[in-house]
Amino acid sequence: MHDGPIQALQAAARGAPPAGPVLPRLVIAGATGLLGNEVLRRLVGLRHFRAAEVLAREPIRTGLRGVGAMLVPGDDPQAWPPGAADTGLVLFEPPRLFYDRERALWTPAPGQLPAVADWMRRSGVRTIAIVLPHAQGRLPEALKRGLASLDEHAVASLGFDRVLIVRTAQKPGAAPPASFLARMAGWMLGVFRYMVPSSEQPVRSTKVAEFVAAALQLAPAGIHVASSETVWRAAQGDVREAVRRWLVR
């Protein structure tokens, strides 16, 4: 039975159902590697965003419902036209070259952080989260919980409502082939690797992703920097509660 004019008028008189809160839009630069994949899956799975886009060099199918690809015209973010997003996420993990999808994604170099952040700000982003890997034990104690470089200061000065910087210990890369003397020197220096505190050791990608997701949901306005020790301690128990304690300090 087809609806007639009376039924249509009655439906219009009832009005539309009350609208819920408008969810923010998410854009991710560097959704590659184990960490990028875990962060993307967790943020999309929590349904805290009405749409998510990953920056890509060429058209791709993301494989995740609600996730699209935004093609970027070249490697210089300063030349990109503005997009449309409320929350931005920047990761620096290189793509896994045996994944065709990841080879098509655009991944920033560390030196491009200010340019990427500036593009996100021009695109309407009010909250930016940055996951920064660093060499174990190399960051001075005085800088672990604050802005540690001119690039980070530049990002903080762009006028975001919230800036979240999450530092994670970087896994040591494979050593290239070398001469016998070089290998011997590397072995001797490798002894110092065991002197790095456990709290500065790398954390599983799933735990880092959980930390980032909780921080995006709970962080108030302002600049918040999580040291690698903070992330490591959070990974040992209830991540969400650890993030809450970190943010109220």
mmCIF file of C-alpha atoms in Angstrom:
data_model
loop_
_atom_site.group_PDB
_atom_site.id
_atom_site.type_symbol
_atom_site.label_atom_id
_atom_site.label_comp_id
_atom_site.label_asym_id
_atom_site.label_seq_id
_atom_site.Cartn_x
_atom_site.Cartn_y
_atom_site.Cartn_z
ATOM 1 C CA MET A 1 0.000 0.000 0.000
ATOM 2 C CA HIS A 2 1.443 3.382 -1.043
ATOM 3 C CA ASP A 3 1.485 6.345 1.313
ATOM 4 C CA GLY A 4 -0.900 9.110 0.288
ATOM 5 C CA PRO A 5 -0.753 12.875 0.846
ATOM 6 C CA ILE A 6 -2.395 12.560 4.294
ATOM 7 C CA GLN A 7 0.256 10.172 5.523
ATOM 8 C CA ALA A 8 3.004 12.425 4.151
ATOM 9 C CA LEU A 9 1.557 15.472 5.928
ATOM 10 C CA GLN A 10 1.237 13.538 9.184
ATOM 11 C CA ALA A 11 4.867 12.418 8.948
ATOM 12 C CA ALA A 12 5.996 15.991 8.304
ATOM 13 C CA ALA A 13 3.967 17.254 11.275
ATOM 14 C CA ARG A 14 5.647 14.766 13.587
ATOM 15 C CA GLY A 15 9.005 16.292 12.638
ATOM 16 C CA ALA A 16 12.402 14.707 12.446
ATOM 17 C CA PRO A 17 13.818 12.804 15.421
ATOM 18 C CA PRO A 18 15.991 14.905 17.719
ATOM 19 C CA ALA A 19 19.510 15.176 16.383
ATOM 20 C CA GLY A 20 22.416 13.912 18.473
ATOM 21 C CA PRO A 21 25.686 15.751 18.977
ATOM 22 C CA VAL A 22 27.610 16.497 15.806
ATOM 23 C CA LEU A 23 30.698 14.300 15.772
ATOM 24 C CA PRO A 24 34.016 15.733 14.571
ATOM 25 C CA ARG A 25 35.755 14.858 11.311
ATOM 26 C CA LEU A 26 39.186 13.225 11.423
ATOM 27 C CA VAL A 27 42.156 13.462 9.045
ATOM 28 C CA ILE A 28 45.287 11.315 9.445
ATOM 29 C CA ALA A 29 48.726 11.914 7.941
ATOM 30 C CA GLY A 30 50.849 8.773 8.052
ATOM 31 C CA ALA A 31 48.295 5.991 8.616
ATOM 32 C CA THR A 32 50.974 3.404 7.869
ATOM 33 C CA GLY A 33 52.888 0.657 9.608
ATOM 34 C CA LEU A 34 51.647 -1.346 12.561
ATOM 35 C CA LEU A 35 51.010 1.779 14.615
ATOM 36 C CA GLY A 36 49.128 3.693 11.934
ATOM 37 C CA ASN A 37 46.950 0.681 11.200
ATOM 38 C CA GLU A 38 46.138 0.127 14.888
ATOM 39 C CA VAL A 39 45.375 3.812 15.543
ATOM 40 C CA LEU A 40 43.088 4.041 12.515
ATOM 41 C CA ARG A 41 41.188 0.876 13.399
ATOM 42 C CA ARG A 42 40.714 1.901 17.030
ATOM 43 C CA LEU A 43 39.560 5.448 16.301
ATOM 44 C CA VAL A 44 37.133 4.308 13.622
ATOM 45 C CA GLY A 45 35.893 1.408 15.736
ATOM 46 C CA LEU A 46 35.081 3.677 18.684
ATOM 47 C CA ARG A 47 32.787 5.753 16.417
ATOM 48 C CA HIS A 48 33.865 9.045 17.935
ATOM 49 C CA PHE A 49 34.144 10.593 14.471
ATOM 50 C CA ARG A 50 31.492 10.989 11.805
ATOM 51 C CA ALA A 51 34.053 10.687 9.024
ATOM 52 C CA ALA A 52 37.748 9.866 8.725
ATOM 53 C CA GLU A 53 40.156 10.508 5.865
ATOM 54 C CA VAL A 54 43.717 9.350 5.318
ATOM 55 C CA LEU A 55 46.116 11.334 3.154
ATOM 56 C CA ALA A 56 47.098 9.442 0.014
ATOM 57 C CA ARG A 57 49.286 9.906 -3.048
ATOM 58 C CA GLU A 58 46.966 7.953 -5.349
ATOM 59 C CA PRO A 59 43.385 6.642 -5.273
ATOM 60 C CA ILE A 60 42.948 3.666 -2.952
ATOM 61 C CA ARG A 61 40.242 1.640 -1.250
ATOM 62 C CA THR A 62 40.774 1.889 2.482
ATOM 63 C CA GLY A 63 38.916 -1.302 3.374
ATOM 64 C CA LEU A 64 37.341 0.281 6.467
ATOM 65 C CA ARG A 65 33.774 1.513 6.603
ATOM 66 C CA GLY A 66 33.586 5.258 7.150
ATOM 67 C CA VAL A 67 37.194 5.849 6.059
ATOM 68 C CA GLY A 68 38.000 7.691 2.852
ATOM 69 C CA ALA A 69 41.183 8.809 1.142
ATOM 70 C CA MET A 70 42.107 12.436 0.491
ATOM 71 C CA LEU A 71 44.478 12.794 -2.447
ATOM 72 C CA VAL A 72 47.271 15.303 -1.888
ATOM 73 C CA PRO A 73 48.822 17.154 -4.867
ATOM 74 C CA GLY A 74 52.497 16.536 -4.273
ATOM 75 C CA ASP A 75 54.791 16.345 -1.276
ATOM 76 C CA ASP A 76 54.673 19.975 -0.139
ATOM 77 C CA PRO A 77 51.826 20.537 2.370
ATOM 78 C CA GLN A 78 52.226 24.296 2.022
ATOM 79 C CA ALA A 79 50.984 24.005 -1.570
ATOM 80 C CA TRP A 80 47.915 21.918 -0.733
ATOM 81 C CA PRO A 81 44.458 23.491 -0.816
ATOM 82 C CA PRO A 82 42.665 23.417 2.561
ATOM 83 C CA GLY A 83 40.633 20.352 3.445
ATOM 84 C CA ALA A 84 37.819 20.044 5.971
ATOM 85 C CA ALA A 85 38.396 18.420 9.356
ATOM 86 C CA ASP A 86 38.107 19.080 13.076
ATOM 87 C CA THR A 87 40.735 16.680 14.447
ATOM 88 C CA GLY A 88 44.126 15.915 12.927
ATOM 89 C CA LEU A 89 46.536 13.072 13.655
ATOM 90 C CA VAL A 90 50.169 12.933 12.491
ATOM 91 C CA LEU A 91 52.281 9.768 12.627
ATOM 92 C CA PHE A 92 55.766 9.152 11.263
ATOM 93 C CA GLU A 93 55.989 5.362 11.002
ATOM 94 C CA PRO A 94 57.199 4.387 7.509
ATOM 95 C CA PRO A 95 54.889 2.252 5.341
ATOM 96 C CA ARG A 96 55.331 -1.478 5.067
ATOM 97 C CA LEU A 97 56.420 -1.799 1.451
ATOM 98 C CA PHE A 98 54.781 -5.185 0.950
ATOM 99 C CA TYR A 99 51.356 -3.570 1.523
ATOM 100 C CA ASP A 100 50.079 -1.954 -1.696
ATOM 101 C CA ARG A 101 47.645 0.214 0.253
ATOM 102 C CA GLU A 102 50.372 1.628 2.475
ATOM 103 C CA ARG A 103 52.636 2.421 -0.470
ATOM 104 C CA ALA A 104 49.821 4.601 -1.834
ATOM 105 C CA LEU A 105 49.429 6.575 1.409
ATOM 106 C CA TRP A 106 51.227 9.865 2.027
ATOM 107 C CA THR A 107 53.603 9.712 4.992
ATOM 108 C CA PRO A 108 55.256 12.852 6.370
ATOM 109 C CA ALA A 109 58.960 13.163 7.087
ATOM 110 C CA PRO A 110 59.831 14.465 10.573
ATOM 111 C CA GLY A 111 60.973 17.803 9.130
ATOM 112 C CA GLN A 112 57.529 18.332 7.576
ATOM 113 C CA LEU A 113 55.711 18.483 10.908
ATOM 114 C CA PRO A 114 55.226 22.289 10.971
ATOM 115 C CA ALA A 115 54.018 22.334 7.345
ATOM 116 C CA VAL A 116 51.566 19.463 7.903
ATOM 117 C CA ALA A 117 50.255 21.069 11.094
ATOM 118 C CA ASP A 118 49.835 24.412 9.320
ATOM 119 C CA TRP A 119 47.834 22.724 6.538
ATOM 120 C CA MET A 120 45.626 21.010 9.119
ATOM 121 C CA ARG A 121 45.031 24.308 10.873
ATOM 122 C CA ARG A 122 44.046 25.909 7.550
ATOM 123 C CA SER A 123 41.673 22.969 7.053
ATOM 124 C CA GLY A 124 39.755 23.822 10.229
ATOM 125 C CA VAL A 125 41.460 21.403 12.627
ATOM 126 C CA ARG A 126 41.139 22.486 16.260
ATOM 127 C CA THR A 127 42.705 19.405 17.891
ATOM 128 C CA ILE A 128 45.983 17.920 16.674
ATOM 129 C CA ALA A 129 47.619 14.755 18.022
ATOM 130 C CA ILE A 130 51.213 13.924 17.087
ATOM 131 C CA VAL A 131 52.899 10.585 17.778
ATOM 132 C CA LEU A 132 56.668 11.095 17.819
ATOM 133 C CA PRO A 133 59.105 8.174 18.008
ATOM 134 C CA HIS A 134 62.498 8.954 19.485
ATOM 135 C CA ALA A 135 65.700 7.051 20.106
ATOM 136 C CA GLN A 136 65.812 5.276 23.443
ATOM 137 C CA GLY A 137 67.528 7.198 26.186
ATOM 138 C CA ARG A 138 68.507 10.071 23.884
ATOM 139 C CA LEU A 139 66.041 12.755 25.001
ATOM 140 C CA PRO A 140 67.291 14.897 27.930
ATOM 141 C CA GLU A 141 65.283 14.537 31.120
ATOM 142 C CA ALA A 142 64.282 18.217 31.112
ATOM 143 C CA LEU A 143 62.635 17.884 27.693
ATOM 144 C CA LYS A 144 60.788 14.587 28.097
ATOM 145 C CA ARG A 145 57.577 16.180 29.383
ATOM 146 C CA GLY A 146 57.647 19.413 27.415
ATOM 147 C CA LEU A 147 58.153 20.818 23.934
ATOM 148 C CA ALA A 148 61.526 19.495 22.806
ATOM 149 C CA SER A 149 62.223 21.228 19.472
ATOM 150 C CA LEU A 150 61.574 24.353 17.463
ATOM 151 C CA ASP A 151 59.209 22.361 15.248
ATOM 152 C CA GLU A 152 57.058 21.441 18.236
ATOM 153 C CA HIS A 153 57.049 25.068 19.397
ATOM 154 C CA ALA A 154 55.975 26.109 15.893
ATOM 155 C CA VAL A 155 53.041 23.674 16.002
ATOM 156 C CA ALA A 156 51.993 24.881 19.446
ATOM 157 C CA SER A 157 51.915 28.482 18.207
ATOM 158 C CA LEU A 158 49.484 27.825 15.341
ATOM 159 C CA GLY A 159 46.388 28.402 17.469
ATOM 160 C CA PHE A 160 45.029 24.876 18.005
ATOM 161 C CA ASP A 161 42.622 24.422 20.901
ATOM 162 C CA ARG A 162 44.371 21.187 21.880
ATOM 163 C CA VAL A 163 47.858 19.925 21.065
ATOM 164 C CA LEU A 164 48.653 16.349 22.105
ATOM 165 C CA ILE A 165 52.206 15.068 21.695
ATOM 166 C CA VAL A 166 52.776 11.404 22.462
ATOM 167 C CA ARG A 167 56.389 10.253 22.556
ATOM 168 C CA THR A 168 57.105 6.578 21.968
ATOM 169 C CA ALA A 169 60.421 4.777 22.204
ATOM 170 C CA GLN A 170 61.695 3.822 18.775
ATOM 171 C CA LYS A 171 62.687 0.259 18.048
ATOM 172 C CA PRO A 172 66.342 -0.002 17.013
ATOM 173 C CA GLY A 173 66.728 -0.638 13.299
ATOM 174 C CA ALA A 174 68.656 -3.496 11.750
ATOM 175 C CA ALA A 175 72.363 -2.764 11.435
ATOM 176 C CA PRO A 176 73.696 -2.649 7.853
ATOM 177 C CA PRO A 177 76.475 -5.027 6.809
ATOM 178 C CA ALA A 178 79.862 -3.762 7.943
ATOM 179 C CA SER A 179 83.482 -4.775 8.278
ATOM 180 C CA PHE A 180 84.719 -7.008 11.080
ATOM 181 C CA LEU A 181 86.054 -4.044 13.086
ATOM 182 C CA ALA A 182 82.805 -2.124 12.647
ATOM 183 C CA ARG A 183 80.785 -5.165 13.764
ATOM 184 C CA MET A 184 83.039 -5.587 16.787
ATOM 185 C CA ALA A 185 82.628 -1.912 17.720
ATOM 186 C CA GLY A 186 78.869 -2.207 17.277
ATOM 187 C CA TRP A 187 78.772 -5.259 19.524
ATOM 188 C CA MET A 188 80.744 -3.468 22.237
ATOM 189 C CA LEU A 189 78.545 -0.376 22.049
ATOM 190 C CA GLY A 190 75.453 -2.584 22.017
ATOM 191 C CA VAL A 191 76.144 -3.410 25.645
ATOM 192 C CA PHE A 192 74.830 0.054 26.522
ATOM 193 C CA ARG A 193 71.465 -0.888 25.031
ATOM 194 C CA TYR A 194 70.775 -2.946 28.128
ATOM 195 C CA MET A 195 71.334 0.130 30.290
ATOM 196 C CA VAL A 196 68.200 1.811 28.916
ATOM 197 C CA PRO A 197 65.488 1.700 31.627
ATOM 198 C CA SER A 198 62.538 -0.587 30.952
ATOM 199 C CA SER A 199 60.268 2.474 31.133
ATOM 200 C CA GLU A 200 61.909 3.747 27.926
ATOM 201 C CA GLN A 201 61.497 0.506 26.003
ATOM 202 C CA PRO A 202 59.113 0.353 23.011
ATOM 203 C CA VAL A 203 55.435 -0.303 23.712
ATOM 204 C CA ARG A 204 53.160 -2.485 21.581
ATOM 205 C CA SER A 205 51.296 -0.610 18.843
ATOM 206 C CA THR A 206 47.923 -1.654 20.245
ATOM 207 C CA LYS A 207 48.708 0.035 23.570
ATOM 208 C CA VAL A 208 49.962 3.221 21.912
ATOM 209 C CA ALA A 209 46.786 3.333 19.812
ATOM 210 C CA GLU A 210 44.682 2.880 22.940
ATOM 211 C CA PHE A 211 46.603 5.703 24.645
ATOM 212 C CA VAL A 212 46.079 8.087 21.700
ATOM 213 C CA ALA A 213 42.369 7.303 21.473
ATOM 214 C CA ALA A 214 41.843 7.912 25.198
ATOM 215 C CA ALA A 215 43.847 11.144 25.093
ATOM 216 C CA LEU A 216 41.779 12.484 22.198
ATOM 217 C CA GLN A 217 38.605 11.794 24.117
ATOM 218 C CA LEU A 218 39.673 13.037 27.573
ATOM 219 C CA ALA A 219 42.175 15.856 27.078
ATOM 220 C CA PRO A 220 40.995 19.392 27.941
ATOM 221 C CA ALA A 221 42.121 22.461 26.025
ATOM 222 C CA GLY A 222 45.829 23.176 26.105
ATOM 223 C CA ILE A 223 49.150 21.529 25.279
ATOM 224 C CA HIS A 224 49.731 18.027 26.637
ATOM 225 C CA VAL A 225 52.981 16.076 26.209
ATOM 226 C CA ALA A 226 53.214 12.401 27.160
ATOM 227 C CA SER A 227 56.764 11.120 27.653
ATOM 228 C CA SER A 228 57.747 7.605 26.638
ATOM 229 C CA GLU A 229 57.787 6.660 30.326
ATOM 230 C CA THR A 230 54.173 7.844 30.669
ATOM 231 C CA VAL A 231 53.120 5.728 27.695
ATOM 232 C CA TRP A 232 55.052 2.720 29.003
ATOM 233 C CA ARG A 233 53.470 2.944 32.465
ATOM 234 C CA ALA A 234 50.006 3.289 30.923
ATOM 235 C CA ALA A 235 50.592 0.131 28.886
ATOM 236 C CA GLN A 236 51.179 -1.897 32.063
ATOM 237 C CA GLY A 237 47.568 -1.592 33.261
ATOM 238 C CA ASP A 238 44.356 0.335 32.635
ATOM 239 C CA VAL A 239 45.352 2.683 29.806
ATOM 240 C CA ARG A 240 42.312 4.928 30.056
ATOM 241 C CA GLU A 241 42.759 5.456 33.790
ATOM 242 C CA ALA A 242 46.466 6.149 33.283
ATOM 243 C CA VAL A 243 45.641 8.768 30.652
ATOM 244 C CA ARG A 244 43.172 10.358 33.036
ATOM 245 C CA ARG A 245 45.825 10.580 35.766
ATOM 246 C CA TRP A 246 48.370 11.998 33.329
ATOM 247 C CA LEU A 247 45.993 14.744 32.193
ATOM 248 C CA VAL A 248 45.137 15.968 35.692
ATOM 249 C CA ARG A 249 48.767 16.587 36.685
#
